[in-house]
Coordinates of C-alpha atoms in Angstrom, one line a residue:
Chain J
X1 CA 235.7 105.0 -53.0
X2 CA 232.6 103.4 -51.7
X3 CA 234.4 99.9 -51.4
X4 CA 232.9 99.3 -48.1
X5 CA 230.7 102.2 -47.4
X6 CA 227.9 101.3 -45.2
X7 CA 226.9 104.2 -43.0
X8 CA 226.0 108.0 -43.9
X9 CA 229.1 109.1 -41.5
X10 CA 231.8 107.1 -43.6
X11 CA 229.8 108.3 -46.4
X12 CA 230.6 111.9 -45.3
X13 CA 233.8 111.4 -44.4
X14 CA 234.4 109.9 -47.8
X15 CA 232.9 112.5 -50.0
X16 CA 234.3 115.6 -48.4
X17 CA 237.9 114.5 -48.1
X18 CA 238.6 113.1 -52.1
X19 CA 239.3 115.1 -55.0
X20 CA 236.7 116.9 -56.3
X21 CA 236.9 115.8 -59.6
X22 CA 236.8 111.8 -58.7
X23 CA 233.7 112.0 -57.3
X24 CA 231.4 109.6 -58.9
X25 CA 227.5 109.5 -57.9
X26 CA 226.2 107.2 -60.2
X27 CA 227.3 104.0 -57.9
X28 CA 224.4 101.8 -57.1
X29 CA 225.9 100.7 -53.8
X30 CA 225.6 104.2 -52.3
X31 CA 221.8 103.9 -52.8
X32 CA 221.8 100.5 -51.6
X33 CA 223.2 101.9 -48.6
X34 CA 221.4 104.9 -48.1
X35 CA 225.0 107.0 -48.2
X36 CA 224.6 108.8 -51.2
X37 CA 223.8 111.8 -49.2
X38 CA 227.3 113.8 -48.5
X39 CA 227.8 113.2 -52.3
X40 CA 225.4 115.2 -53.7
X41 CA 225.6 118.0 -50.8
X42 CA 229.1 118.1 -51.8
X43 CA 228.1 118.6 -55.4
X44 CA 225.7 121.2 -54.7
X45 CA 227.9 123.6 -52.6
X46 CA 230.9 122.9 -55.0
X47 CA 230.6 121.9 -57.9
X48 CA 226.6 121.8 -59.4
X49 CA 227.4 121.1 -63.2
X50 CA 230.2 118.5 -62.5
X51 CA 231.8 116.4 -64.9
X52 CA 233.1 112.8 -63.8
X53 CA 235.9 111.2 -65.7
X54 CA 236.4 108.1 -62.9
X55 CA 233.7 106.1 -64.1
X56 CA 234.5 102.4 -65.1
X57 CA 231.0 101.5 -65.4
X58 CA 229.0 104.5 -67.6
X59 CA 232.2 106.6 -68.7
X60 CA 232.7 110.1 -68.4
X61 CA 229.3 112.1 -67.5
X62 CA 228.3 115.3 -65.8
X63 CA 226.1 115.2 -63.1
X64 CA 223.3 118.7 -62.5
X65 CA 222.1 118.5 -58.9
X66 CA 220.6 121.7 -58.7
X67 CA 217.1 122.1 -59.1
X68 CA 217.1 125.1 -61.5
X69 CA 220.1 124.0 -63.5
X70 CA 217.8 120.3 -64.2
X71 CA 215.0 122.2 -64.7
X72 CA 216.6 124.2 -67.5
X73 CA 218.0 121.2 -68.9
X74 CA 215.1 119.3 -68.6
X75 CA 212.7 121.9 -70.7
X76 CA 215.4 122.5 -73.4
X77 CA 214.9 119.1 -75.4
X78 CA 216.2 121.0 -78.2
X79 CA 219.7 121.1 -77.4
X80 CA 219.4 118.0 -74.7
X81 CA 218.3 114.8 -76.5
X82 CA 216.9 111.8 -75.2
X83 CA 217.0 110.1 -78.3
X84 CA 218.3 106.7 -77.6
X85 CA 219.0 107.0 -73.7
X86 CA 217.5 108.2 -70.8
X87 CA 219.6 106.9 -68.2
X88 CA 223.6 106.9 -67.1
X89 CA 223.8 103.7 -68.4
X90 CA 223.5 103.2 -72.2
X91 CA 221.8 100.2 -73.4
X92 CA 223.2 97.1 -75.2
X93 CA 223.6 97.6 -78.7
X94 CA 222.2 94.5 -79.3
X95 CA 218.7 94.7 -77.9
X96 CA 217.8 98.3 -78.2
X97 CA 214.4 99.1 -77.1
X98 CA 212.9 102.2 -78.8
X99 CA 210.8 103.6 -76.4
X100 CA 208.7 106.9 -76.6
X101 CA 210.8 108.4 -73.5
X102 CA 213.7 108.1 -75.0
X103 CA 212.7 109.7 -78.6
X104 CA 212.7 113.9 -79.3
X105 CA 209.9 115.5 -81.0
X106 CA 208.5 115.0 -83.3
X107 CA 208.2 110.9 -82.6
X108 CA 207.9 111.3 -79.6
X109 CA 205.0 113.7 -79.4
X110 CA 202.8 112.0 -81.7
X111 CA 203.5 108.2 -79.7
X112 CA 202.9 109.5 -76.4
X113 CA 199.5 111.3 -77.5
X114 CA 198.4 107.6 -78.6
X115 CA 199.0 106.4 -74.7
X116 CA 197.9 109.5 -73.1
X117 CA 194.2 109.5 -72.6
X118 CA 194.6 105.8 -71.0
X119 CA 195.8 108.6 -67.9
X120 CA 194.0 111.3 -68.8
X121 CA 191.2 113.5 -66.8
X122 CA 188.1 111.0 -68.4
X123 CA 189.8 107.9 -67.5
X124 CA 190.7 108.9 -64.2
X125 CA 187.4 109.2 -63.0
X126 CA 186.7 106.2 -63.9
X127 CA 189.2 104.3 -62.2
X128 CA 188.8 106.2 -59.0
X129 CA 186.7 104.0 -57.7
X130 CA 188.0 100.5 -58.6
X131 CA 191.1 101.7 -57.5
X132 CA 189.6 102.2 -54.2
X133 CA 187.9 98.5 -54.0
X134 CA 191.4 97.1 -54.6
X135 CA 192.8 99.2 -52.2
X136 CA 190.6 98.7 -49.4
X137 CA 190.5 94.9 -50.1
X138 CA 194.2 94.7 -50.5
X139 CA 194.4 96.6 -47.0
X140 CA 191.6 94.2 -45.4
X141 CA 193.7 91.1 -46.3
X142 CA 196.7 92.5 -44.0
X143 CA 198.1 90.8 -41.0
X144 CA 197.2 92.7 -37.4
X145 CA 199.8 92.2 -34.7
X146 CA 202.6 90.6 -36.9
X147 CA 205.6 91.3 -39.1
X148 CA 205.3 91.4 -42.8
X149 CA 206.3 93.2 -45.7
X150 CA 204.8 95.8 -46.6
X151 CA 206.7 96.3 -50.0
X152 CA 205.3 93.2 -51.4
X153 CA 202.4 92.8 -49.7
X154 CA 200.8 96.4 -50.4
X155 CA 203.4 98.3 -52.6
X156 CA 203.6 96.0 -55.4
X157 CA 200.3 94.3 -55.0
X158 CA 198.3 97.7 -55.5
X159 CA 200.6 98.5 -58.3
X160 CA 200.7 95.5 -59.8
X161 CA 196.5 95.3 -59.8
X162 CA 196.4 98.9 -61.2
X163 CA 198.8 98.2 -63.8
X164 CA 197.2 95.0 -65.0
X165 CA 193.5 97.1 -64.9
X166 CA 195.4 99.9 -67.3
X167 CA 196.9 96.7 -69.7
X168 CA 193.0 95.4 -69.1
X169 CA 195.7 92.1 -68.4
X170 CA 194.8 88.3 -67.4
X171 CA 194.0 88.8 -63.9
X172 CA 195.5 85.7 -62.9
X173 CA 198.9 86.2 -64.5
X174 CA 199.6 89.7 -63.0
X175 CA 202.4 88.6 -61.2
X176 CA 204.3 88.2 -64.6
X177 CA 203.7 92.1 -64.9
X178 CA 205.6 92.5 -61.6
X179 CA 208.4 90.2 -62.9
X180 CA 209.5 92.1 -66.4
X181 CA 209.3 95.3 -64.6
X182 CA 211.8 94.3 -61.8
X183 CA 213.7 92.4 -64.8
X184 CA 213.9 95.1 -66.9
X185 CA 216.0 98.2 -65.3
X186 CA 218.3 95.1 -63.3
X187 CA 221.3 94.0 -64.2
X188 CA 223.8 91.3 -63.6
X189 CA 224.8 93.2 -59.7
X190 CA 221.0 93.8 -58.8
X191 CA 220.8 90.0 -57.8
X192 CA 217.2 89.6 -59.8
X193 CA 218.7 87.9 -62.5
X194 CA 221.6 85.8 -63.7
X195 CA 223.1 87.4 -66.7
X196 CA 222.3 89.7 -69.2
X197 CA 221.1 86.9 -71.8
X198 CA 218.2 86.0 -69.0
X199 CA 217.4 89.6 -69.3
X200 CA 216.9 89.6 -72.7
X201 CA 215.2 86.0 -72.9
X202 CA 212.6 87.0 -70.2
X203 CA 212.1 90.5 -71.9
X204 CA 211.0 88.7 -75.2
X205 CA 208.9 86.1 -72.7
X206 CA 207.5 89.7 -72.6
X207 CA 207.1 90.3 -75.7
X208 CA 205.6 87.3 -77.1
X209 CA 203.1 86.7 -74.2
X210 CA 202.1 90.6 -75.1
X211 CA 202.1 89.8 -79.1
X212 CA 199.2 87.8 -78.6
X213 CA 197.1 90.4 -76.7
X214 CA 197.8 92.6 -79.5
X215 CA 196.5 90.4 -81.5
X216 CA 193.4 89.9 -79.8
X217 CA 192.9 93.5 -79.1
X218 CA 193.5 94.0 -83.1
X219 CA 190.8 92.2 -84.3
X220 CA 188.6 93.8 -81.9
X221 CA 186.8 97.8 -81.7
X222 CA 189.3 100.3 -80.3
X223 CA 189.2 99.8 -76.3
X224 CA 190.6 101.4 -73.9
X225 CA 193.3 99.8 -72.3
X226 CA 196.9 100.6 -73.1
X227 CA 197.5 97.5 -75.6
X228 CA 194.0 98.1 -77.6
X229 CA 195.3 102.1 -78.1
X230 CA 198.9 100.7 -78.9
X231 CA 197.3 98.6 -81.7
X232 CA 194.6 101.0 -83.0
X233 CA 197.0 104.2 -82.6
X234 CA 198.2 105.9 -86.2
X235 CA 201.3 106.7 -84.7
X236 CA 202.3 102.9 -83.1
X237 CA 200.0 100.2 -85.2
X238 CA 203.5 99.9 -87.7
X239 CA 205.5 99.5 -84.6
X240 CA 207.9 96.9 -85.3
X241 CA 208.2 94.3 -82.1
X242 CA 211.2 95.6 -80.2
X243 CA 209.7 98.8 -80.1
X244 CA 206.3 97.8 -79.3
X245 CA 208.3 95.8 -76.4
X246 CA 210.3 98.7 -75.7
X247 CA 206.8 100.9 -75.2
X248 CA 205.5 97.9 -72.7
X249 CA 208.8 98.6 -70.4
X250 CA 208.2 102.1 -70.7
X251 CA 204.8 101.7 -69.2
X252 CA 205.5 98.8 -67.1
X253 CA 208.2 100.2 -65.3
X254 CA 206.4 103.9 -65.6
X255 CA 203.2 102.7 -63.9
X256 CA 205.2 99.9 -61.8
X257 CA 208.6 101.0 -59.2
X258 CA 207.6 104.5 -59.1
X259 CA 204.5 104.5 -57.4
X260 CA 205.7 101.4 -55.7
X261 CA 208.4 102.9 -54.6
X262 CA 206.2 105.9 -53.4
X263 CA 203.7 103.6 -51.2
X264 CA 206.8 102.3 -49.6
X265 CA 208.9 105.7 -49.1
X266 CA 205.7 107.0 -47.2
X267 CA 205.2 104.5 -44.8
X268 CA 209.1 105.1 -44.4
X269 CA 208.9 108.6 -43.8
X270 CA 206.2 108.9 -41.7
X271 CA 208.1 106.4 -39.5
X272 CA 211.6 108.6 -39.4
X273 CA 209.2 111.3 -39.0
X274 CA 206.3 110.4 -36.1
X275 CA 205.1 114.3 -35.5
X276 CA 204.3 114.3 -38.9
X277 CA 202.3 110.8 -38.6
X278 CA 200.5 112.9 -35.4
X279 CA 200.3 115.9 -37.3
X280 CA 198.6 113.5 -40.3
X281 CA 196.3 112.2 -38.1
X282 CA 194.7 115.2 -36.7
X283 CA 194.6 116.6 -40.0
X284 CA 193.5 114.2 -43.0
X285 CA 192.5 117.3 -45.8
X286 CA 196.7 117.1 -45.6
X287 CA 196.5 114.0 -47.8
X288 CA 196.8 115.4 -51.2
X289 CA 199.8 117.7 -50.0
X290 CA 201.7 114.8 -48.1
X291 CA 201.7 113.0 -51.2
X292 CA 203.4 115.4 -53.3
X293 CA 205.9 115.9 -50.6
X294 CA 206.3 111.8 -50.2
X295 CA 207.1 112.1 -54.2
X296 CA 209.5 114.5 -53.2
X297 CA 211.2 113.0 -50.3
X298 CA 211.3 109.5 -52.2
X299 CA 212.1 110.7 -55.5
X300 CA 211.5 107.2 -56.9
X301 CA 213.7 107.5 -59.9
X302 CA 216.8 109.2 -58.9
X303 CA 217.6 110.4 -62.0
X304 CA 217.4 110.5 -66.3
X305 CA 219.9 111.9 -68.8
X306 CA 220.3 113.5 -71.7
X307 CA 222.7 113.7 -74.5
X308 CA 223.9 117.2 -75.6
X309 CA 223.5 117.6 -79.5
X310 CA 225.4 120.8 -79.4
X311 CA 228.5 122.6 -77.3
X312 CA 225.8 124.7 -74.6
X313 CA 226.9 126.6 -71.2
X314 CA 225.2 125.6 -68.1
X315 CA 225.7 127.7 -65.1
X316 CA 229.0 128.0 -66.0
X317 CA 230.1 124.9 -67.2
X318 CA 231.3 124.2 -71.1
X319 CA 229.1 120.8 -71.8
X320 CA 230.3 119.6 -75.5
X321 CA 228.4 118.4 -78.1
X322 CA 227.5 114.1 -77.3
X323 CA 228.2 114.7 -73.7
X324 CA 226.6 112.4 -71.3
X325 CA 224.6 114.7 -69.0
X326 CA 222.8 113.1 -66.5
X327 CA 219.7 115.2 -64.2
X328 CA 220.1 113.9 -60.6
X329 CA 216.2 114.2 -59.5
X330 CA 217.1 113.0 -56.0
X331 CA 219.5 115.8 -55.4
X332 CA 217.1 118.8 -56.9
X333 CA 214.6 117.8 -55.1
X334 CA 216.8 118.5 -51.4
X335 CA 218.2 121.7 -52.7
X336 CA 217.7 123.8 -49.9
X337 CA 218.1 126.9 -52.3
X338 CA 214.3 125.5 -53.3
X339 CA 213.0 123.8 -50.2
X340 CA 214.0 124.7 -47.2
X341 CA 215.4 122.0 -44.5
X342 CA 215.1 120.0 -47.6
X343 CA 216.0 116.3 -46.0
X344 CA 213.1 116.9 -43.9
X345 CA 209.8 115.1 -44.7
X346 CA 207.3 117.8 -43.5
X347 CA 203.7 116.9 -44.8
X348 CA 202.5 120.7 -44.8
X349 CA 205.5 121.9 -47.2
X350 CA 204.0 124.9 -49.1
X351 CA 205.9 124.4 -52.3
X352 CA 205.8 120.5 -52.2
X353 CA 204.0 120.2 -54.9
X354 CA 207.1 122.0 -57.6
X355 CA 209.0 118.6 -56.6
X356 CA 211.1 117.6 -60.1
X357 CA 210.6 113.7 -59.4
X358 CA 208.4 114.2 -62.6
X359 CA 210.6 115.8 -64.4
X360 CA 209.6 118.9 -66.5
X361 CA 208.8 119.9 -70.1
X362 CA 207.8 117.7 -73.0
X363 CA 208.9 114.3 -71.1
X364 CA 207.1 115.7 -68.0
X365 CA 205.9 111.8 -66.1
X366 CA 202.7 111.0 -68.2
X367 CA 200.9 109.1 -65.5
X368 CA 201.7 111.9 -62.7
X369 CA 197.8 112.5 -61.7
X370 CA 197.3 108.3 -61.7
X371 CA 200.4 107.8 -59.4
X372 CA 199.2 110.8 -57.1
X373 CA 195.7 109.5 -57.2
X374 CA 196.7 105.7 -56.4
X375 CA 198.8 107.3 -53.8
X376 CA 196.1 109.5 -52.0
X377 CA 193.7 107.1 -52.0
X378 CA 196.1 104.5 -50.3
X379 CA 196.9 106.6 -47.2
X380 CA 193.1 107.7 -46.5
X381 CA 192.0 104.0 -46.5
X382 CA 195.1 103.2 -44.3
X383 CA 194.0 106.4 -41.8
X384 CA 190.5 104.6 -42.2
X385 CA 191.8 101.6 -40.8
X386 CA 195.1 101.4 -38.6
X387 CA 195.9 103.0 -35.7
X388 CA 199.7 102.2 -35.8
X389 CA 202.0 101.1 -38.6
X390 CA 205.3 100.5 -37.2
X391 CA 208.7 100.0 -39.1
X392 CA 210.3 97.0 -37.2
X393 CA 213.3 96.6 -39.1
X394 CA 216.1 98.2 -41.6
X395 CA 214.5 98.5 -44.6
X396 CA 216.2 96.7 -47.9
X397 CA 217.0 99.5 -50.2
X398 CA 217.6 98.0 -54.3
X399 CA 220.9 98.2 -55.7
X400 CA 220.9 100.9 -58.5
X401 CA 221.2 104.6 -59.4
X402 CA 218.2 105.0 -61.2
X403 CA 215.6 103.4 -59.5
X404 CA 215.6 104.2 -56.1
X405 CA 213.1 102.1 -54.1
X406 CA 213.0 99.1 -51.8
X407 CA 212.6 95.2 -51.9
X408 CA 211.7 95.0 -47.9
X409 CA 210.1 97.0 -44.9
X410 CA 209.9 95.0 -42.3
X411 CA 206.0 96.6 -40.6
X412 CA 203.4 95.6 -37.8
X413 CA 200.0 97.6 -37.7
X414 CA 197.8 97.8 -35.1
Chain F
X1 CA 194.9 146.2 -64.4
X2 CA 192.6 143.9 -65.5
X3 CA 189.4 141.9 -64.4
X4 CA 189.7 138.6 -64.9
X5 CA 186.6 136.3 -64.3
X6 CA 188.1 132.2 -64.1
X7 CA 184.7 129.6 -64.2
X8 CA 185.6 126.2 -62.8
X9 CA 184.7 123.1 -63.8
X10 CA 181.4 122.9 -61.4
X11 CA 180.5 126.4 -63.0
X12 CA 181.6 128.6 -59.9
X13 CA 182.5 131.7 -61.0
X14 CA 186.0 133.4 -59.5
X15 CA 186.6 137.4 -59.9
X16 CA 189.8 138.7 -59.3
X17 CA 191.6 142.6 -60.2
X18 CA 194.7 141.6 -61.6
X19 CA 197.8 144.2 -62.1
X20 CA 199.6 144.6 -65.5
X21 CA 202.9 142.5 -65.7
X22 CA 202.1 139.1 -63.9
X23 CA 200.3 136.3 -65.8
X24 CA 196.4 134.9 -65.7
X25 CA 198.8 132.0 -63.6
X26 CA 199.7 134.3 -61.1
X27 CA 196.7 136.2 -60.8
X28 CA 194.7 132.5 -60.1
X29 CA 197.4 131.6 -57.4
X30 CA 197.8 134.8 -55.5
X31 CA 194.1 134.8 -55.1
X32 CA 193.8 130.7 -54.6
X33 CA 191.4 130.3 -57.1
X34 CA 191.1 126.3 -57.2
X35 CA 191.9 124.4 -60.6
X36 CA 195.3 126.1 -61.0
X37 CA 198.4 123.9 -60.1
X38 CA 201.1 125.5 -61.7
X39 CA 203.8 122.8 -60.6
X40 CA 206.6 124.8 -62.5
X41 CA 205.7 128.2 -61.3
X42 CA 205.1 129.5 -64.5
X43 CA 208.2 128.5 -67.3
X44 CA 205.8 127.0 -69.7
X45 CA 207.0 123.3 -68.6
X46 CA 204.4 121.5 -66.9
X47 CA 201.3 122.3 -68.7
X48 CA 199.5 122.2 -65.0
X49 CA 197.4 125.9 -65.2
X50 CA 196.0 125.0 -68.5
X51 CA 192.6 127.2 -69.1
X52 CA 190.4 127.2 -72.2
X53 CA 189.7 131.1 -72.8
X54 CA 186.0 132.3 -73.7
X55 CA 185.6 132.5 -77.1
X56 CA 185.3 136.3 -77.8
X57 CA 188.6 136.5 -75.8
X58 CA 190.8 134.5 -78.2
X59 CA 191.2 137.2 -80.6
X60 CA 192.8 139.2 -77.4
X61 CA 195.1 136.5 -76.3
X62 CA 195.9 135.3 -79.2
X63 CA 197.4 131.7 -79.9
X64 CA 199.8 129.7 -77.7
X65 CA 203.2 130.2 -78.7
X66 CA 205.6 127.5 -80.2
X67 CA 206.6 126.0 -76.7
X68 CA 203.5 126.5 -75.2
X69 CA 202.0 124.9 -78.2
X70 CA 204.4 121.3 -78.0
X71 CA 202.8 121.4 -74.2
X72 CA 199.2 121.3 -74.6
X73 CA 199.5 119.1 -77.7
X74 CA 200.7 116.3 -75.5
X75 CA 197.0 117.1 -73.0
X76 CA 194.3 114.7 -74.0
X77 CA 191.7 117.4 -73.2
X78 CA 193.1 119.8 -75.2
X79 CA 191.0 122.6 -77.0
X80 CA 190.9 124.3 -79.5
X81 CA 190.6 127.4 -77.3
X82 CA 193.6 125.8 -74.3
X83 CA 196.4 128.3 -73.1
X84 CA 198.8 128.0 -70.8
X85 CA 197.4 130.9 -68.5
X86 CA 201.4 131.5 -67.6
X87 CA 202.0 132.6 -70.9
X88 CA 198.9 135.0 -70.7
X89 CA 200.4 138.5 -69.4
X90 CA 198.0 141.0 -67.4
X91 CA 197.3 144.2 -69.5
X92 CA 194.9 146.6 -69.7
X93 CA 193.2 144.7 -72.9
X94 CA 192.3 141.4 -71.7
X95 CA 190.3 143.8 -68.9
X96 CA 186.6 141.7 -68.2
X97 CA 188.3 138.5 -69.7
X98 CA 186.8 134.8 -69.2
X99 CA 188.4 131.5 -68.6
X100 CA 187.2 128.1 -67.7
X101 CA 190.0 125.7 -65.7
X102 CA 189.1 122.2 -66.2
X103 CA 188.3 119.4 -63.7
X104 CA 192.0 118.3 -63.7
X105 CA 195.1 119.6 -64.7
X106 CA 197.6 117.0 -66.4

């Protein structure tokens, strides 16, 4: 299956006419192509806990894609670990990373609580408005009447800036921020790197180049940027350095391709979708709705997974203890049993806002009110200033079933 | 049936009857008091309609429970008065009750 799928129809026709039980979602080329589609509707009629023995890559797994059968999952950490792994793939035995995402209670608890307030109600109002000076000069430095794109230039560059104003990082070596986030959820097929050895040498490039603000920040009064409450924090000052570098990812790649990801998937939207780009203009107050719904419609990380630590019935299904159970976001979040005319990118949804591209329960996205708020500001300083933004080209989708974004969309504003 | 008065965090005050059986969560949204997210739709799973109860009104409620409990714990801004107004249930004793909903939910 999928050796040469390129459209959505030969998608269709593919996943409706093979055998149940080979049906295998967790193939990055489907994303790539946008024909993942047909799979998961498939799933959802048919079979909604399904187990998948034809996996070379990840072994056997089951795959939820209904919305209430991850949300149960998702809120019963006790019998659904995440200890260890979070996504289909499992890591290298080699070069573990302990991250706080990947930990149950009670480790994980008292780690996230030393990160938290970095996102938290008192920082956020802080950072409103220099996130809105970088937006607006970010948006003033962008081309009128030409092609460019807009993943790089807006997407990752407002990003990148808020993710370097979190780490309080060099200003001038953001890029490198940019760099280990892409480097760290690719692999060998993702085209970003050559092997899994560069990986792991440019993930300790990481870790020593983030050693040194530690030690910096040490020697210094509590701040309160992420690395100065890494370092002061109870719960993470004995952290030993692959899981201090495995707490950077986490917050690298949390604060980096999802809200990335999100800035691009809007722009995308409101281009497959122009009466909602009319129904936008007339109507700015939408704003804070349309990004919930963008969240939703993008869903920019397609899925996490647990592990089962005991034999447990979902919706029918007999999942046995160490099963690989993997949550497809993606597919929850077009269940038309929860949203109606779910592939549809409608600005106004009432319920867009119970989206699961967060997740739910105790690993419930930490920096959810940060990414909305980078997000709303970003489209009423666009409204403010362009009267067209045009999609001129396919956009480049990246090659994986976890992080579902883009590397190009091809845009000229007016 | 109960009366239950929800202060926001600019100090506006928001009266609304209630009937026994739904939650303080419910109560807020059908009667769109602002402040009250409740992304979950009440499961005790997002921590989103997070209210810190009036002092004299904790005795009433009571404590979070257990899950309730690992939710706020993870909130920065947690009180020592914070509920998860979900997992408050309308009835006749929490009549005249007081909550404030903070700036931002989490």
């Amino acid at each position: 299956m999928s050796e040469a799928i390129v459209s959505l129809e030969e998608a269709r026709e593919d996943a409706y006419s093979m055998p149940l039980e080979d049906l295998n979602p967790a193939q990055a080329e489907l994303f790539e192509a946008d024909a993942i589609w047909p799979y998961f509707e498939r799933l959802r009629k048919e079979a909604p806990v399904h187990y998948c023995t034809t996996s070379e890559e990840f072994g056997p797994y089951w795959s939820l894609s209904k919305y209430e059968d991850i949300k149960a999952v998702d809120m019963n950490h006790e019998v659904f670990s995440s200890e260890g792994a979070i996504t289909v793939d499992d890591p290298d035995a080699d070069f573990e990373l302990p991250m706080f995402i990947a930990m149950d209670p009670p480790k994980h608890d008292a780690q996230r609580k030393v990160v938290a307030p970095v996102v938290g109600p008192a920082n956020l109002a802080a950072l409103e408005p220099i996130i809105r000076k970088r937006v607006c000069d970010i948006l003033d430095s962008l081309p009128i009447g030409e092609t460019f794109n807009w993943v790089d230039k807006v997407s990752i560059e407002l990003t990148t800036q808020m993710l370097a104003t979190l780490f309080d990082f060099p200003w001038e070596d953001r890029a490198k921020l940019t760099r280990w986030s892409d480097v760290a959820t690719a692999n060998e097929e993702s085209g970003l790197i050559e092997s899994e050895e560069q990986r792991q040498q440019e993930l300790l490039e990481c870790l020593a180049y983030f050693t040194e603000l530690w030690n910096e920040r040490i020697n210094k009064e509590p701040g309160n940027d992420l690395i100065s409450m890494l370092a002061h924090g109870e719960s993470t000052r004995n952290m030993d350095p692959m899981e201090y570098l495995g707490n950077l990812v986490l917050l690298i790649v949390g604060g980096n391709d999802t809200t990335r990801n999100s800035l691009s998937g809007g722009l995308l939207a409101l281009n497959q979708f122009p009466d909602q780009m009319s129904k936008l203009r007339e109507d700015p107050s939408i704003i804070p709705n349309m990004v919930s719904e963008i969240i939703r419609w993008q869903t920019p990380l397609a899925h996490m997974r647990r592990t089962a630590l005991e034999d447990y019935v979902v919706n029918g299904q007999q999942i046995k203890q160490g099963d690989k159970v993997v949550m497809w976001y993606i597919s929850g979040n077009r269940d038309e049993d929860k949203f109606e005319n779910a592939d549809d990118f409608m600005i106004d949804r009432p319920n867009a806002r119970q989206h699961i591209a967060f997740g739910f329960g105790l690993h419930r996205c930490m920096g959810n009110r940060v990414a909305e708020m980078q997000l709303r500001i970003a489209w009423e300083e666009i409204l403010n200033r362009f009267s067209k933004l045009e999609l001129v080209g396919d956009p480049v989708r990246v090659r994986s079933s976890f992080v579902k974004g883009y590397l190009e969309l091809p845009v000229v504003l007016a | 049936m109960a009366k239950i008065t929800f202060i926001t965090h600019d100090g506006e005050k928001h009266s609304v009857d209630a009937d026994n059986g739904i939650s303080v969560m419910n109560a807020a949204i059908d009667n769109l008091v602002p402040g009250i997210d409740a992304d979950c739709g009440g499961e005790c799973s997002c921590a989103t309609c997070h209210v810190v109860v009036e002092d004299k009104w904790m005795a009433v409620v009571g404590p979070p429970g257990d899950r309730e409990e690992s939710m706020l714990d993870l909130n920065p801004e947690r009180e020592a008065n914070s509920r998860l107004s979900c997992q408050i249930p309308v009835t006749d004793d929490i009549d005249g009750i007081v909550v404030n909903v903070p700036e931002f939910q989490m």
